[in-house]
Amino acid sequence: MKIIKRKFPRTRLRRTRMKSFSRKMVSENILKQNDLVWPVFLTEELKMKSEIKSMPNVYLYHIEILLKELEILVKLGLNAIALFPHITNDKKDDQGSYALNKDNFIFEAVRRIKKEYPHIGVICDVALDPYTSHAHDGVISNGEVNNDDSLEKLIEQALLLADSGCDIIAPSDMMDGRIGMIRSHLEKYNHQEIMIMSYAAKYSSSLYGPFRNAINAANLVEPFDKKSYQMDIANVDEAIHEIAMDINEGADMIMIKPGLPYLDIIAKAKEIFSMPTFAYQVSGEYSMLVSAIERGFLNKRDSVYESMICFKRAGADGIFTYFAPYLLDKLNQ
Ligand code: PBG
């Protein structure tokens, strides 16, 4: 027998990679149906669904059509949806009044979904941007988005959404103090059970463009950006500070947004707070991937799945993604 004299590594990491079964044995993260939250755009205008130009395969739904589609998706394991209303200009004003109008179709939509699919989690955005003529998340006074005036409206919006049966209130407006105020009002008005998922670290990102077009909130008037309330893309410490405050004020879950380019924040937040942590793969991320897929530069299944596993690896407990219907279908194959 020939004795091997060469000193060779005892540890060969390729051993476990060699076979499919052992790769599966050592795999550290997996995507499940329950990890996915499907963001949905709702309109009362159309009796049909219409495709959003900048987001191929993403649609604006009339509630009747959505209810029908949910039947299939629920069978595939859909666990939660996040609703975003598309409001026509005639219903907008500088105060975002329609957000607090009891006839607003979003309230009826929540009731219908909860009635027909009681087991689906319904998450509702709290912010005024779909409703204001200036497209800001709050109200403006003296040329600035006014924090405390906006809070009053956001609290009322949250209470109305809670009344309509929504399970999770998700404030995405980034006003200071909103989580604490919403939490104390939910307690006061007998909505102790309603969860708050705070968009805790939400950056002033260029990646929300397709979303703003989708919900008819793209035409920001002065101030022309959301930098006075959404976070500076350069900051990390500030994100941790924001998240700590929101948890302290009563958030049950936290959200980091955007997603893939901000995995460092997700990983850090999870490590520091050990809280239920969610990522939002936002519209611009969706459109980037889809553009490359449509041009044949990327393989759809591989690239979309990879993006999801990266979120999980970073520590996200769940992901808001427009790919949810696609992924649910694939996960069931
Ligand atoms: C509204 C809101 C936005 C998104 C979610 N809620 C847009 C914004 O803050 O300008 C973005 C979602 C996406 O881009 O997919 N406050």
Short mmCIF file of C-alpha atoms and ligand atoms in Angstrom, two decimals:
data_model
loop_
_atom_site.label_atom_id
_atom_site.label_comp_id
_atom_site.label_asym_id
_atom_site.label_seq_id
_atom_site.Cartn_x
_atom_site.Cartn_y
_atom_site.Cartn_z
CA MET A 1 0.00 0.00 0.00
CA LYS A 2 1.29 3.36 -0.98
CA ILE A 3 1.48 5.68 1.95
CA ILE A 4 0.41 9.19 1.20
CA LYS A 5 3.13 11.51 2.33
CA ARG A 6 1.50 14.68 1.25
CA LYS A 7 -0.03 16.65 4.05
CA PHE A 8 -3.56 17.08 2.97
CA PRO A 9 -6.40 18.88 4.68
CA ARG A 10 -8.57 16.68 6.85
CA THR A 11 -11.33 19.13 6.46
CA ARG A 12 -12.71 19.27 2.96
CA LEU A 13 -15.77 21.49 2.83
CA ARG A 14 -16.56 20.12 -0.59
CA ARG A 15 -17.48 16.73 0.93
CA THR A 16 -20.88 17.88 2.09
CA ARG A 17 -21.41 19.87 -1.09
CA MET A 18 -20.82 16.88 -3.36
CA LYS A 19 -24.26 15.26 -3.15
CA SER A 20 -27.70 16.72 -3.29
CA PHE A 21 -28.89 14.96 -0.13
CA SER A 22 -25.97 16.17 1.98
CA ARG A 23 -26.33 19.70 0.64
CA LYS A 24 -29.91 19.55 1.88
CA MET A 25 -28.77 18.18 5.26
CA VAL A 26 -26.48 21.12 5.92
CA SER A 27 -28.63 23.83 4.36
CA GLU A 28 -29.12 26.58 6.94
CA ASN A 29 -32.04 28.50 5.51
CA ILE A 30 -35.18 27.58 3.68
CA LEU A 31 -38.05 29.58 2.20
CA LYS A 32 -41.54 28.66 3.38
CA GLN A 33 -44.96 29.83 2.27
CA ASN A 34 -45.45 31.49 5.66
CA ASP A 35 -42.43 33.71 5.10
CA LEU A 36 -44.17 35.57 2.30
CA VAL A 37 -46.38 38.64 2.50
CA TRP A 38 -48.06 39.72 -0.71
CA PRO A 39 -48.41 43.51 -1.22
CA VAL A 40 -51.58 44.24 -3.19
CA PHE A 41 -52.74 47.41 -4.96
CA LEU A 42 -56.46 48.05 -4.68
CA THR A 43 -58.72 50.35 -6.65
CA GLU A 44 -62.44 50.95 -6.68
CA GLU A 45 -62.38 52.30 -10.20
CA LEU A 46 -62.02 49.21 -12.28
CA LYS A 47 -64.15 46.12 -12.41
CA MET A 48 -61.10 44.33 -13.70
CA LYS A 49 -57.44 44.05 -12.97
CA SER A 50 -54.99 46.20 -14.85
CA GLU A 51 -51.28 45.69 -15.14
CA ILE A 52 -48.93 48.28 -13.65
CA LYS A 53 -46.67 49.56 -16.40
CA SER A 54 -43.46 49.73 -14.42
CA MET A 55 -44.13 46.41 -12.68
CA PRO A 56 -44.85 43.63 -15.20
CA ASN A 57 -47.18 40.96 -13.79
CA VAL A 58 -48.26 43.18 -10.91
CA TYR A 59 -51.83 44.43 -11.04
CA LEU A 60 -54.23 46.98 -9.69
CA TYR A 61 -57.20 45.01 -8.38
CA HIS A 62 -60.82 45.65 -7.89
CA ILE A 63 -61.79 43.87 -4.67
CA GLU A 64 -64.08 41.39 -6.46
CA ILE A 65 -61.25 40.22 -8.69
CA LEU A 66 -58.85 40.07 -5.77
CA LEU A 67 -61.24 37.91 -3.75
CA LYS A 68 -61.39 35.44 -6.62
CA GLU A 69 -57.61 35.31 -7.00
CA LEU A 70 -57.15 34.86 -3.28
CA GLU A 71 -59.00 31.57 -3.49
CA ILE A 72 -56.18 30.05 -5.54
CA LEU A 73 -53.41 31.71 -3.55
CA VAL A 74 -54.87 30.62 -0.21
CA LYS A 75 -54.85 27.05 -1.50
CA LEU A 76 -51.18 27.52 -2.36
CA GLY A 77 -50.46 28.62 1.21
CA LEU A 78 -50.73 32.41 1.16
CA ASN A 79 -50.59 33.52 4.81
CA ALA A 80 -50.75 37.32 4.78
CA ILE A 81 -51.37 40.26 2.48
CA ALA A 82 -50.58 43.97 2.72
CA LEU A 83 -53.08 46.38 1.19
CA PHE A 84 -52.28 49.64 -0.62
CA PRO A 85 -55.07 51.78 -2.06
CA HIS A 86 -54.93 53.59 -5.39
CA ILE A 87 -56.94 56.80 -5.02
CA THR A 88 -58.15 58.94 -7.91
CA ASN A 89 -57.29 62.64 -7.95
CA ASP A 90 -60.87 63.78 -7.34
CA LYS A 91 -60.75 62.16 -3.88
CA LYS A 92 -57.47 63.80 -2.85
CA ASP A 93 -56.92 67.02 -0.95
CA ASP A 94 -54.06 68.62 0.95
CA GLN A 95 -55.28 67.08 4.23
CA GLY A 96 -55.66 63.54 2.92
CA SER A 97 -59.26 63.65 4.18
CA TYR A 98 -60.39 60.58 2.28
CA ALA A 99 -58.11 58.45 4.47
CA LEU A 100 -60.52 59.20 7.32
CA ASN A 101 -63.73 58.94 5.30
CA LYS A 102 -65.81 55.97 6.42
CA ASP A 103 -66.85 55.39 2.79
CA ASN A 104 -63.22 54.82 1.76
CA PHE A 105 -63.27 51.50 -0.13
CA ILE A 106 -60.21 50.23 1.76
CA PHE A 107 -62.32 49.65 4.90
CA GLU A 108 -64.89 47.63 3.02
CA ALA A 109 -62.11 45.71 1.27
CA VAL A 110 -60.63 44.71 4.64
CA ARG A 111 -64.06 43.57 5.87
CA ARG A 112 -64.66 41.51 2.73
CA ILE A 113 -61.27 39.82 2.85
CA LYS A 114 -61.58 39.00 6.56
CA LYS A 115 -65.10 37.68 6.02
CA GLU A 116 -64.20 35.39 3.13
CA TYR A 117 -60.72 34.43 4.28
CA PRO A 118 -60.65 34.82 8.06
CA HIS A 119 -57.36 32.99 8.36
CA ILE A 120 -55.43 35.33 6.09
CA GLY A 121 -53.52 38.05 7.94
CA VAL A 122 -54.47 41.50 6.66
CA ILE A 123 -51.82 44.19 7.04
CA CYS A 124 -52.75 47.81 6.36
CA ASP A 125 -50.42 50.68 5.64
CA VAL A 126 -50.82 53.77 7.80
CA ALA A 127 -49.68 56.89 5.94
CA LEU A 128 -51.44 59.66 4.04
CA ASP A 129 -49.53 59.56 0.75
CA PRO A 130 -52.22 57.76 -1.27
CA TYR A 131 -54.72 60.44 -0.16
CA THR A 132 -52.90 63.79 -0.21
CA SER A 133 -52.85 65.98 -3.31
CA HIS A 134 -49.16 66.72 -2.60
CA ALA A 135 -48.40 62.98 -2.17
CA HIS A 136 -46.65 63.38 1.16
CA ASP A 137 -47.21 60.94 4.00
CA GLY A 138 -48.40 63.69 6.32
CA VAL A 139 -49.92 67.15 6.19
CA ILE A 140 -47.98 70.25 5.27
CA SER A 141 -47.77 73.51 7.15
CA ASN A 142 -45.34 76.32 6.46
CA GLY A 143 -43.80 74.37 3.61
CA GLU A 144 -42.89 71.38 5.78
CA VAL A 145 -44.49 68.05 6.57
CA ASN A 146 -45.73 68.75 10.08
CA ASN A 147 -45.05 65.92 12.50
CA ASP A 148 -47.67 66.42 15.19
CA ASP A 149 -50.51 67.55 12.90
CA SER A 150 -49.86 64.45 10.80
CA LEU A 151 -49.91 62.25 13.90
CA GLU A 152 -53.49 63.21 14.70
CA LYS A 153 -54.62 61.96 11.31
CA LEU A 154 -52.48 58.84 11.38
CA ILE A 155 -53.93 57.84 14.75
CA GLU A 156 -57.45 58.19 13.39
CA GLN A 157 -56.54 56.29 10.23
CA ALA A 158 -55.09 53.47 12.33
CA LEU A 159 -58.22 53.31 14.51
CA LEU A 160 -60.52 53.15 11.47
CA LEU A 161 -58.44 50.38 9.95
CA ALA A 162 -58.56 48.51 13.26
CA ASP A 163 -62.35 48.98 13.37
CA SER A 164 -62.65 47.47 9.90
CA GLY A 165 -60.95 44.28 11.09
CA CYS A 166 -57.39 44.63 9.92
CA ASP A 167 -54.98 42.43 11.90
CA ILE A 168 -51.75 44.38 11.67
CA ILE A 169 -51.36 48.14 11.49
CA ALA A 170 -48.23 49.06 9.58
CA PRO A 171 -47.27 52.73 9.92
CA SER A 172 -44.97 53.61 7.02
CA ASP A 173 -44.96 57.37 7.45
CA MET A 174 -41.83 57.82 9.63
CA MET A 175 -43.30 60.59 11.80
CA ASP A 176 -41.73 60.78 15.26
CA GLY A 177 -43.78 59.28 18.05
CA ARG A 178 -46.38 57.57 15.89
CA ILE A 179 -45.96 54.08 17.25
CA GLY A 180 -46.47 55.20 20.84
CA MET A 181 -49.48 57.34 19.96
CA ILE A 182 -51.12 54.67 17.83
CA ARG A 183 -50.46 52.02 20.48
CA SER A 184 -52.00 54.05 23.29
CA HIS A 185 -55.06 54.88 21.21
CA LEU A 186 -55.52 51.24 20.19
CA GLU A 187 -55.42 50.34 23.87
CA LYS A 188 -57.84 53.08 24.77
CA TYR A 189 -60.37 52.15 22.09
CA ASN A 190 -60.46 48.46 22.85
CA HIS A 191 -58.10 47.24 20.16
CA GLN A 192 -55.53 45.70 22.48
CA GLU A 193 -55.15 42.70 20.19
CA ILE A 194 -54.13 44.63 17.08
CA MET A 195 -50.49 44.17 16.15
CA ILE A 196 -48.26 47.00 15.01
CA MET A 197 -45.60 46.33 12.44
CA SER A 198 -43.53 49.43 12.34
CA TYR A 199 -41.73 50.46 9.18
CA ALA A 200 -39.04 51.28 11.71
CA ALA A 201 -36.09 51.91 9.44
CA LYS A 202 -37.48 53.25 6.22
CA TYR A 203 -34.98 54.96 3.99
CA SER A 204 -35.54 57.80 1.57
CA SER A 205 -34.84 55.52 -1.37
CA SER A 206 -35.01 55.88 -5.14
CA LEU A 207 -36.44 52.38 -5.26
CA TYR A 208 -40.04 53.37 -4.45
CA GLY A 209 -40.62 54.92 -7.89
CA PRO A 210 -42.72 52.16 -9.46
CA PHE A 211 -44.88 51.92 -6.30
CA ARG A 212 -45.62 55.65 -6.35
CA ASN A 213 -46.69 55.35 -9.97
CA ALA A 214 -48.80 52.31 -9.15
CA ILE A 215 -50.79 54.09 -6.43
CA ASN A 216 -50.98 57.46 -8.21
CA ALA A 217 -48.77 59.22 -5.65
CA ALA A 218 -45.76 60.08 -7.79
CA ASN A 219 -46.17 63.82 -8.14
CA LEU A 220 -44.59 65.20 -5.01
CA VAL A 221 -44.98 68.95 -4.79
CA GLU A 222 -42.70 71.04 -2.62
CA PRO A 223 -40.93 69.66 -0.60
CA PHE A 224 -40.00 67.51 -3.59
CA ASP A 225 -38.66 64.56 -1.64
CA LYS A 226 -39.36 62.72 1.61
CA LYS A 227 -35.94 63.35 3.14
CA SER A 228 -37.31 65.30 6.10
CA TYR A 229 -38.98 62.16 7.43
CA GLN A 230 -37.55 59.08 5.68
CA MET A 231 -34.00 58.12 6.65
CA ASP A 232 -30.75 59.11 4.99
CA ILE A 233 -29.52 56.14 2.95
CA ALA A 234 -26.05 56.63 4.43
CA ASN A 235 -27.02 55.92 8.03
CA VAL A 236 -26.79 52.81 10.19
CA ASP A 237 -26.70 54.07 13.79
CA GLU A 238 -29.81 56.12 13.17
CA ALA A 239 -31.67 53.01 11.97
CA ILE A 240 -30.84 51.21 15.19
CA HIS A 241 -32.00 54.24 17.16
CA GLU A 242 -35.29 54.37 15.18
CA ILE A 243 -35.92 50.67 15.73
CA ALA A 244 -35.15 50.86 19.46
CA MET A 245 -37.61 53.72 19.82
CA ASP A 246 -40.38 51.94 17.95
CA ILE A 247 -39.97 48.78 20.01
CA ASN A 248 -40.02 50.88 23.14
CA GLU A 249 -43.20 52.61 21.96
CA GLY A 250 -45.01 49.31 21.49
CA ALA A 251 -44.25 47.83 18.06
CA ASP A 252 -44.73 44.04 17.88
CA MET A 253 -42.77 43.61 14.69
CA ILE A 254 -40.26 45.72 12.85
CA MET A 255 -39.68 46.29 9.16
CA ILE A 256 -36.61 47.38 7.22
CA LYS A 257 -37.15 48.96 3.85
CA PRO A 258 -35.93 48.71 1.09
CA GLY A 259 -34.74 45.11 1.19
CA LEU A 260 -31.80 43.60 -0.65
CA PRO A 261 -29.51 46.66 -0.66
CA TYR A 262 -30.18 47.03 3.08
CA LEU A 263 -29.38 43.52 4.30
CA ASP A 264 -26.73 44.95 6.60
CA ILE A 265 -29.46 46.77 8.51
CA ILE A 266 -31.65 43.67 8.69
CA ALA A 267 -28.79 41.55 10.02
CA LYS A 268 -27.81 44.13 12.58
CA ALA A 269 -31.36 44.78 13.74
CA LYS A 270 -32.01 41.07 14.18
CA GLU A 271 -28.81 40.60 16.11
CA ILE A 272 -29.40 43.53 18.44
CA PHE A 273 -33.15 43.27 19.08
CA SER A 274 -34.10 39.63 18.39
CA MET A 275 -37.52 40.90 17.34
CA PRO A 276 -39.80 39.62 14.57
CA THR A 277 -38.07 41.37 11.68
CA PHE A 278 -39.47 41.87 8.21
CA ALA A 279 -37.96 42.99 4.94
CA TYR A 280 -39.74 44.74 2.11
CA GLN A 281 -38.43 43.86 -1.32
CA VAL A 282 -39.74 47.12 -2.76
CA SER A 283 -41.15 47.99 -6.15
CA GLY A 284 -37.84 49.18 -7.62
CA GLU A 285 -36.12 45.96 -6.57
CA TYR A 286 -38.92 44.00 -8.20
CA SER A 287 -38.69 46.03 -11.40
CA MET A 288 -34.89 45.68 -11.56
CA LEU A 289 -35.08 41.91 -11.31
CA VAL A 290 -37.97 41.62 -13.73
CA SER A 291 -36.27 43.85 -16.31
CA ALA A 292 -33.19 41.65 -16.30
CA ILE A 293 -35.32 38.50 -16.37
CA GLU A 294 -37.42 39.76 -19.28
CA ARG A 295 -34.32 40.58 -21.28
CA GLY A 296 -32.99 37.09 -20.68
CA PHE A 297 -30.05 38.28 -18.59
CA LEU A 298 -31.16 36.39 -15.49
CA ASN A 299 -32.96 33.14 -14.86
CA LYS A 300 -36.24 33.94 -13.12
CA ARG A 301 -36.54 31.01 -10.78
CA ASP A 302 -32.92 31.12 -9.62
CA SER A 303 -32.64 34.87 -9.20
CA VAL A 304 -35.96 35.35 -7.42
CA TYR A 305 -35.35 32.39 -5.11
CA GLU A 306 -31.83 33.62 -4.37
CA SER A 307 -33.14 37.04 -3.39
CA MET A 308 -35.49 35.37 -0.89
CA ILE A 309 -32.84 33.14 0.66
CA CYS A 310 -30.58 36.17 1.07
CA PHE A 311 -33.29 37.84 3.15
CA LYS A 312 -33.64 34.74 5.29
CA ARG A 313 -29.87 34.42 5.71
CA ALA A 314 -29.68 38.05 6.87
CA GLY A 315 -32.22 37.23 9.57
CA ALA A 316 -35.56 38.31 8.15
CA ASP A 317 -38.53 36.38 9.52
CA GLY A 318 -40.61 37.31 6.54
CA ILE A 319 -40.50 39.19 3.28
CA PHE A 320 -42.97 41.51 1.61
CA THR A 321 -42.57 40.69 -2.06
CA TYR A 322 -44.48 41.22 -5.28
CA PHE A 323 -43.12 37.82 -6.30
CA ALA A 324 -45.30 36.15 -3.63
CA PRO A 325 -47.84 34.63 -6.09
CA TYR A 326 -45.01 33.35 -8.30
CA LEU A 327 -43.12 31.91 -5.33
CA LEU A 328 -46.19 30.26 -3.81
CA ASP A 329 -46.76 28.53 -7.10
CA LYS A 330 -43.15 27.36 -7.31
CA LEU A 331 -43.04 26.25 -3.65
CA ASN A 332 -45.97 23.97 -4.38
CA GLN A 333 -44.34 22.24 -7.33
C1 PBG B 1 -46.13 54.81 1.63
C2 PBG B 1 -45.34 53.65 1.16
C3 PBG B 1 -44.36 53.60 0.16
C4 PBG B 1 -44.01 52.27 0.00
C5 PBG B 1 -44.77 51.53 0.93
N1 PBG B 1 -45.57 52.41 1.65
C6 PBG B 1 -43.81 54.68 -0.70
C7 PBG B 1 -43.12 55.82 -0.11
O1 PBG B 1 -42.83 55.85 1.09
O2 PBG B 1 -42.84 56.74 -0.85
C8 PBG B 1 -43.04 51.73 -1.01
C9 PBG B 1 -43.23 50.31 -1.42
C10 PBG B 1 -42.57 49.91 -2.70
O3 PBG B 1 -41.82 50.68 -3.33
O4 PBG B 1 -42.81 48.78 -3.12
N2 PBG B 1 -45.72 55.47 2.75
#
